[in-house]
Amino acid sequence: MPELPEVETVRRGLNKSVKNKIFKDVLIFHKNIIEGNEKQFIQEIKNKKIIEINRLGKFLIFNLTGDNVLIAHLRMEGKFIPAKSLKEKSKYARVVFIFKDGTILNFDDSRCFGLLTLRKKKNYLNVPPLSHLGVEAIDPKLDFDKVYQLIHSSKRTIKETLLDQSIVSGLGNIYVDETLFLSKISPLSKANLLNKNEVKIILKNAKEIMLKAIKHNGTTVFSFTWDKGHAGEFQKFLKAYGHKGDKCVYCGTPLIKIKVGGRGTTYCYNCQKLKTDKYVLGIAGPVSVGKSTALNTLKKLGYKTYSADEAVDKLYQDKKIQTNLKSIFNTYKKDEIRKIINKNPNKLKKLTNLLHPLVKQDIQHFIDTNKGYLAIEVPLLFQVNFDEMMDETLLILSNQNKALIKNRGKKAGAQLNINNLANFNHYKNKATYVIYNNKSLNSFINEVKRIAKL
């Protein structure tokens, strides 16, 4: 989605190409792009002159003669494309504005998420969609104390808070990642735990980054272009966004990509410090790769820990669970059930359907009733979608776990088969961190310590 620098770039281009032009007609090819009645929209636009195109946050504001302003929100794929005549109607034109001089302005939107709205000049700033917008980081009149209070009152992560257009308008995914990277603050940090100096640094860096992006005509990622297909150039200066796996320019640690509030987020876990009252790390991996060692290492560092294996062992002792297990497997003994699953993998789903909802409920209780740093070991974390409960995840793998399992004796075959059934390699791209336990014990422990955030 175009952010403030991209929309500002579009605004400047439009002022050069269509300012002072007079609308003759409007062709609407997708009615959902227009808010309100189409016929009324066309009637209000006809014979009006574009006095100036302004911008507020990510919104373009066409100041027209008469009583109205035209407000445009580009959203994901919206573009304004000027052209010489109707013969140059663009491929994804959803609305075409025809000017009296014969030229046109295409509103091009392949995904049809954009929105064009007419509002009265006398109150357009006091009604939606503009009334909810917060101050821009580049606004010289920014009231720091007011913005700080809004950020400080948020219980969300700082990433989610900065994306909230009612707090700071104009920032989107790209520039929030860049701002937090430059500020050396983790996107997972709780907004209400940041002090005034940290918020000052964030706003200062947001302003600096966006002004530089405006200077370079925005960032061209995906399909953003402006003025006859010209691309912005700020992507050349990006240090975090789009650089997953690249080395941090400050410390050399590979950047990682996680999801924060459902948005892809790239950052350096070494440089960007975490401030939170609760952080939850989920640990997953095959049998005998070192999950318990990782959990114990984190416990020694001050983490509160939870083992799903231990929780499952307790469930196996529960009389009601034993009855349910016996009805499915004709036994409630764990080792015997493992053998049955190895012979008939389809029965694994029946076991998970019985036990995992109870484990999930127990994990949620553990998360809800504890603060600080929490580490939760769930071998099948990704397979059962428990990763959605975690802030970050650690997947432990090993090329040597066959030998480690065989050291356990007669259960080796069954355990190896469980590893194969789970297909852990499939989830490498979902994990925040992947550690291969192929070297010495000390080396493995040091790798765990490196991501501990303490």
PDB file of N, CA and C in Angstrom, residues 282-294 378-383 393-405 418-420 422-440 443-445 447-448 451:
ATOM      1  N   GLY A 282       7.890 -19.724  21.500  1.00  0.00           N
ATOM      2  CA  GLY A 282       7.490 -21.116  21.322  1.00  0.00           C
ATOM      3  C   GLY A 282       8.634 -21.931  20.746  1.00  0.00           C
ATOM      4  N   ILE A 283       8.861 -23.125  21.297  1.00  0.00           N
ATOM      5  CA  ILE A 283       9.964 -23.988  20.864  1.00  0.00           C
ATOM      6  C   ILE A 283       9.390 -25.274  20.273  1.00  0.00           C
ATOM      7  N   ALA A 284       9.845 -25.624  19.079  1.00  0.00           N
ATOM      8  CA  ALA A 284       9.352 -26.824  18.402  1.00  0.00           C
ATOM      9  C   ALA A 284      10.520 -27.603  17.816  1.00  0.00           C
ATOM     10  N   GLY A 285      10.245 -28.832  17.400  1.00  0.00           N
ATOM     11  CA  GLY A 285      11.275 -29.637  16.760  1.00  0.00           C
ATOM     12  C   GLY A 285      11.043 -31.118  16.953  1.00  0.00           C
ATOM     13  N   PRO A 286      11.770 -31.948  16.195  1.00  0.00           N
ATOM     14  CA  PRO A 286      11.631 -33.396  16.292  1.00  0.00           C
ATOM     15  C   PRO A 286      12.093 -33.931  17.651  1.00  0.00           C
ATOM     16  N   VAL A 287      11.908 -35.209  17.820  1.00  0.00           N
ATOM     17  CA  VAL A 287      12.397 -35.899  19.018  1.00  0.00           C
ATOM     18  C   VAL A 287      13.925 -35.867  19.042  1.00  0.00           C
ATOM     19  N   SER A 288      14.493 -35.597  20.195  1.00  0.00           N
ATOM     20  CA  SER A 288      15.944 -35.678  20.426  1.00  0.00           C
ATOM     21  C   SER A 288      16.769 -34.706  19.593  1.00  0.00           C
ATOM     22  N   VAL A 289      16.354 -33.445  19.566  1.00  0.00           N
ATOM     23  CA  VAL A 289      17.193 -32.440  18.908  1.00  0.00           C
ATOM     24  C   VAL A 289      17.710 -31.394  19.897  1.00  0.00           C
ATOM     25  N   GLY A 290      17.222 -31.446  21.130  1.00  0.00           N
ATOM     26  CA  GLY A 290      17.709 -30.501  22.130  1.00  0.00           C
ATOM     27  C   GLY A 290      16.680 -29.512  22.629  1.00  0.00           C
ATOM     28  N   LYS A 291      15.396 -29.802  22.443  1.00  0.00           N
ATOM     29  CA  LYS A 291      14.354 -28.878  22.901  1.00  0.00           C
ATOM     30  C   LYS A 291      14.399 -28.686  24.417  1.00  0.00           C
ATOM     31  N   SER A 292      14.563 -29.787  25.151  1.00  0.00           N
ATOM     32  CA  SER A 292      14.623 -29.692  26.609  1.00  0.00           C
ATOM     33  C   SER A 292      15.855 -28.925  27.064  1.00  0.00           C
ATOM     34  N   THR A 293      16.970 -29.126  26.356  1.00  0.00           N
ATOM     35  CA  THR A 293      18.197 -28.382  26.678  1.00  0.00           C
ATOM     36  C   THR A 293      17.973 -26.889  26.465  1.00  0.00           C
ATOM     37  N   ALA A 294      17.318 -26.546  25.373  1.00  0.00           N
ATOM     38  CA  ALA A 294      17.014 -25.136  25.092  1.00  0.00           C
ATOM     39  C   ALA A 294      16.108 -24.563  26.171  1.00  0.00           C
ATOM     40  N   VAL A 378       6.574 -26.953  22.619  1.00  0.00           N
ATOM     41  CA  VAL A 378       5.511 -27.763  22.017  1.00  0.00           C
ATOM     42  C   VAL A 378       6.111 -28.402  20.772  1.00  0.00           C
ATOM     43  N   PRO A 379       6.462 -29.688  20.811  1.00  0.00           N
ATOM     44  CA  PRO A 379       7.126 -30.329  19.667  1.00  0.00           C
ATOM     45  C   PRO A 379       6.412 -30.081  18.334  1.00  0.00           C
ATOM     46  N   LEU A 380       5.069 -30.217  18.316  1.00  0.00           N
ATOM     47  CA  LEU A 380       4.290 -30.051  17.084  1.00  0.00           C
ATOM     48  C   LEU A 380       3.654 -28.664  17.009  1.00  0.00           C
ATOM     49  N   LEU A 381       4.381 -27.676  17.471  1.00  0.00           N
ATOM     50  CA  LEU A 381       3.885 -26.303  17.560  1.00  0.00           C
ATOM     51  C   LEU A 381       3.233 -25.825  16.261  1.00  0.00           C
ATOM     52  N   PHE A 382       3.914 -26.013  15.143  1.00  0.00           N
ATOM     53  CA  PHE A 382       3.420 -25.521  13.857  1.00  0.00           C
ATOM     54  C   PHE A 382       2.325 -26.411  13.285  1.00  0.00           C
ATOM     55  N   GLN A 383       2.467 -27.698  13.494  1.00  0.00           N
ATOM     56  CA  GLN A 383       1.500 -28.640  12.926  1.00  0.00           C
ATOM     57  C   GLN A 383       0.104 -28.426  13.501  1.00  0.00           C
ATOM     58  N   THR A 393       9.005 -17.736  17.409  1.00  0.00           N
ATOM     59  CA  THR A 393       9.132 -19.196  17.496  1.00  0.00           C
ATOM     60  C   THR A 393      10.552 -19.639  17.170  1.00  0.00           C
ATOM     61  N   LEU A 394      10.955 -20.725  17.801  1.00  0.00           N
ATOM     62  CA  LEU A 394      12.258 -21.342  17.585  1.00  0.00           C
ATOM     63  C   LEU A 394      12.054 -22.778  17.142  1.00  0.00           C
ATOM     64  N   LEU A 395      12.557 -23.108  15.960  1.00  0.00           N
ATOM     65  CA  LEU A 395      12.514 -24.484  15.464  1.00  0.00           C
ATOM     66  C   LEU A 395      13.923 -25.058  15.564  1.00  0.00           C
ATOM     67  N   ILE A 396      14.053 -26.162  16.290  1.00  0.00           N
ATOM     68  CA  ILE A 396      15.356 -26.816  16.455  1.00  0.00           C
ATOM     69  C   ILE A 396      15.394 -28.060  15.581  1.00  0.00           C
ATOM     70  N   LEU A 397      16.421 -28.151  14.751  1.00  0.00           N
ATOM     71  CA  LEU A 397      16.601 -29.295  13.865  1.00  0.00           C
ATOM     72  C   LEU A 397      18.007 -29.850  14.048  1.00  0.00           C
ATOM     73  N   SER A 398      18.228 -31.052  13.567  1.00  0.00           N
ATOM     74  CA  SER A 398      19.557 -31.652  13.640  1.00  0.00           C
ATOM     75  C   SER A 398      19.700 -32.713  12.568  1.00  0.00           C
ATOM     76  N   ASN A 399      20.899 -32.791  11.998  1.00  0.00           N
ATOM     77  CA  ASN A 399      21.193 -33.864  11.057  1.00  0.00           C
ATOM     78  C   ASN A 399      21.690 -35.111  11.782  1.00  0.00           C
ATOM     79  N   GLN A 400      21.832 -34.976  13.096  1.00  0.00           N
ATOM     80  CA  GLN A 400      22.389 -36.077  13.887  1.00  0.00           C
ATOM     81  C   GLN A 400      21.376 -36.675  14.851  1.00  0.00           C
ATOM     82  N   ASN A 401      20.106 -36.296  14.729  1.00  0.00           N
ATOM     83  CA  ASN A 401      19.167 -36.755  15.750  1.00  0.00           C
ATOM     84  C   ASN A 401      18.866 -38.254  15.660  1.00  0.00           C
ATOM     85  N   LYS A 402      19.174 -38.884  14.502  1.00  0.00           N
ATOM     86  CA  LYS A 402      18.999 -40.338  14.432  1.00  0.00           C
ATOM     87  C   LYS A 402      19.909 -41.033  15.427  1.00  0.00           C
ATOM     88  N   ALA A 403      21.159 -40.582  15.475  1.00  0.00           N
ATOM     89  CA  ALA A 403      22.109 -41.169  16.421  1.00  0.00           C
ATOM     90  C   ALA A 403      21.704 -40.869  17.851  1.00  0.00           C
ATOM     91  N   LEU A 404      21.216 -39.638  18.079  1.00  0.00           N
ATOM     92  CA  LEU A 404      20.795 -39.260  19.435  1.00  0.00           C
ATOM     93  C   LEU A 404      19.617 -40.107  19.896  1.00  0.00           C
ATOM     94  N   ILE A 405      18.674 -40.345  18.971  1.00  0.00           N
ATOM     95  CA  ILE A 405      17.511 -41.153  19.320  1.00  0.00           C
ATOM     96  C   ILE A 405      17.922 -42.592  19.625  1.00  0.00           C
ATOM     97  N   ILE A 418       7.904 -41.012  14.105  1.00  0.00           N
ATOM     98  CA  ILE A 418       7.132 -39.825  14.475  1.00  0.00           C
ATOM     99  C   ILE A 418       7.755 -38.577  13.845  1.00  0.00           C
ATOM    100  N   ASN A 419       9.086 -38.497  13.876  1.00  0.00           N
ATOM    101  CA  ASN A 419       9.774 -37.370  13.244  1.00  0.00           C
ATOM    102  C   ASN A 419       9.445 -37.289  11.761  1.00  0.00           C
ATOM    103  N   ASN A 420       9.440 -38.437  11.094  1.00  0.00           N
ATOM    104  CA  ASN A 420       9.151 -38.467   9.665  1.00  0.00           C
ATOM    105  C   ASN A 420       7.714 -38.061   9.368  1.00  0.00           C
ATOM    106  N   ALA A 422       5.873 -36.041  11.070  1.00  0.00           N
ATOM    107  CA  ALA A 422       5.649 -34.622  11.367  1.00  0.00           C
ATOM    108  C   ALA A 422       6.219 -33.687  10.297  1.00  0.00           C
ATOM    109  N   ASN A 423       7.199 -34.145   9.525  1.00  0.00           N
ATOM    110  CA  ASN A 423       7.765 -33.352   8.427  1.00  0.00           C
ATOM    111  C   ASN A 423       8.173 -31.947   8.893  1.00  0.00           C
ATOM    112  N   PHE A 424       9.089 -31.880   9.835  1.00  0.00           N
ATOM    113  CA  PHE A 424       9.466 -30.597  10.443  1.00  0.00           C
ATOM    114  C   PHE A 424      10.132 -29.637   9.463  1.00  0.00           C
ATOM    115  N   ASN A 425      10.854 -30.148   8.496  1.00  0.00           N
ATOM    116  CA  ASN A 425      11.534 -29.269   7.533  1.00  0.00           C
ATOM    117  C   ASN A 425      10.557 -28.364   6.781  1.00  0.00           C
ATOM    118  N   HIS A 426       9.317 -28.807   6.702  1.00  0.00           N
ATOM    119  CA  HIS A 426       8.283 -28.057   5.997  1.00  0.00           C
ATOM    120  C   HIS A 426       8.001 -26.707   6.671  1.00  0.00           C
ATOM    121  N   TYR A 427       8.348 -26.605   7.960  1.00  0.00           N
ATOM    122  CA  TYR A 427       7.977 -25.416   8.729  1.00  0.00           C
ATOM    123  C   TYR A 427       9.136 -24.451   8.957  1.00  0.00           C
ATOM    124  N   LYS A 428      10.246 -24.667   8.285  1.00  0.00           N
ATOM    125  CA  LYS A 428      11.409 -23.788   8.488  1.00  0.00           C
ATOM    126  C   LYS A 428      11.094 -22.332   8.159  1.00  0.00           C
ATOM    127  N   ASN A 429      10.288 -22.117   7.136  1.00  0.00           N
ATOM    128  CA  ASN A 429       9.986 -20.745   6.736  1.00  0.00           C
ATOM    129  C   ASN A 429       9.002 -20.056   7.674  1.00  0.00           C
ATOM    130  N   LYS A 430       8.296 -20.843   8.489  1.00  0.00           N
ATOM    131  CA  LYS A 430       7.343 -20.235   9.422  1.00  0.00           C
ATOM    132  C   LYS A 430       8.015 -19.809  10.725  1.00  0.00           C
ATOM    133  N   ALA A 431       9.135 -20.437  11.052  1.00  0.00           N
ATOM    134  CA  ALA A 431       9.793 -20.170  12.332  1.00  0.00           C
ATOM    135  C   ALA A 431      10.539 -18.843  12.299  1.00  0.00           C
ATOM    136  N   THR A 432      10.534 -18.153  13.441  1.00  0.00           N
ATOM    137  CA  THR A 432      11.321 -16.930  13.559  1.00  0.00           C
ATOM    138  C   THR A 432      12.800 -17.258  13.529  1.00  0.00           C
ATOM    139  N   TYR A 433      13.186 -18.262  14.307  1.00  0.00           N
ATOM    140  CA  TYR A 433      14.576 -18.701  14.381  1.00  0.00           C
ATOM    141  C   TYR A 433      14.645 -20.189  14.081  1.00  0.00           C
ATOM    142  N   VAL A 434      15.685 -20.590  13.391  1.00  0.00           N
ATOM    143  CA  VAL A 434      15.964 -22.019  13.165  1.00  0.00           C
ATOM    144  C   VAL A 434      17.388 -22.277  13.627  1.00  0.00           C
ATOM    145  N   ILE A 435      17.543 -23.197  14.562  1.00  0.00           N
ATOM    146  CA  ILE A 435      18.874 -23.578  15.055  1.00  0.00           C
ATOM    147  C   ILE A 435      19.110 -25.046  14.711  1.00  0.00           C
ATOM    148  N   TYR A 436      20.276 -25.326  14.124  1.00  0.00           N
ATOM    149  CA  TYR A 436      20.670 -26.706  13.842  1.00  0.00           C
ATOM    150  C   TYR A 436      21.625 -27.169  14.942  1.00  0.00           C
ATOM    151  N   ASN A 437      21.201 -28.179  15.665  1.00  0.00           N
ATOM    152  CA  ASN A 437      22.012 -28.715  16.759  1.00  0.00           C
ATOM    153  C   ASN A 437      22.917 -29.823  16.214  1.00  0.00           C
ATOM    154  N   ASN A 438      23.945 -29.410  15.464  1.00  0.00           N
ATOM    155  CA  ASN A 438      24.837 -30.375  14.827  1.00  0.00           C
ATOM    156  C   ASN A 438      26.247 -30.354  15.409  1.00  0.00           C
ATOM    157  N   LYS A 439      26.524 -29.360  16.267  1.00  0.00           N
ATOM    158  CA  LYS A 439      27.884 -29.205  16.773  1.00  0.00           C
ATOM    159  C   LYS A 439      27.948 -29.619  18.234  1.00  0.00           C
ATOM    160  N   SER A 440      28.807 -28.973  18.986  1.00  0.00           N
ATOM    161  CA  SER A 440      28.960 -29.324  20.397  1.00  0.00           C
ATOM    162  C   SER A 440      27.795 -28.796  21.217  1.00  0.00           C
ATOM    163  N   SER A 443      28.166 -25.102  21.916  1.00  0.00           N
ATOM    164  CA  SER A 443      27.839 -24.303  20.744  1.00  0.00           C
ATOM    165  C   SER A 443      26.326 -24.133  20.620  1.00  0.00           C
ATOM    166  N   PHE A 444      25.597 -25.211  20.863  1.00  0.00           N
ATOM    167  CA  PHE A 444      24.136 -25.168  20.793  1.00  0.00           C
ATOM    168  C   PHE A 444      23.573 -24.240  21.867  1.00  0.00           C
ATOM    169  N   ILE A 445      24.073 -24.374  23.082  1.00  0.00           N
ATOM    170  CA  ILE A 445      23.594 -23.535  24.184  1.00  0.00           C
ATOM    171  C   ILE A 445      23.872 -22.058  23.901  1.00  0.00           C
ATOM    172  N   GLU A 447      24.004 -20.670  20.988  1.00  0.00           N
ATOM    173  CA  GLU A 447      23.046 -20.242  19.977  1.00  0.00           C
ATOM    174  C   GLU A 447      21.708 -19.882  20.611  1.00  0.00           C
ATOM    175  N   VAL A 448      21.273 -20.689  21.582  1.00  0.00           N
ATOM    176  CA  VAL A 448      20.026 -20.412  22.286  1.00  0.00           C
ATOM    177  C   VAL A 448      20.159 -19.096  23.073  1.00  0.00           C
ATOM    178  N   ILE A 451      19.661 -15.756  21.097  1.00  0.00           N
ATOM    179  CA  ILE A 451      18.330 -15.271  20.739  1.00  0.00           C
ATOM    180  C   ILE A 451      17.443 -15.014  21.954  1.00  0.00           C
TER     181      ILE A 451
END
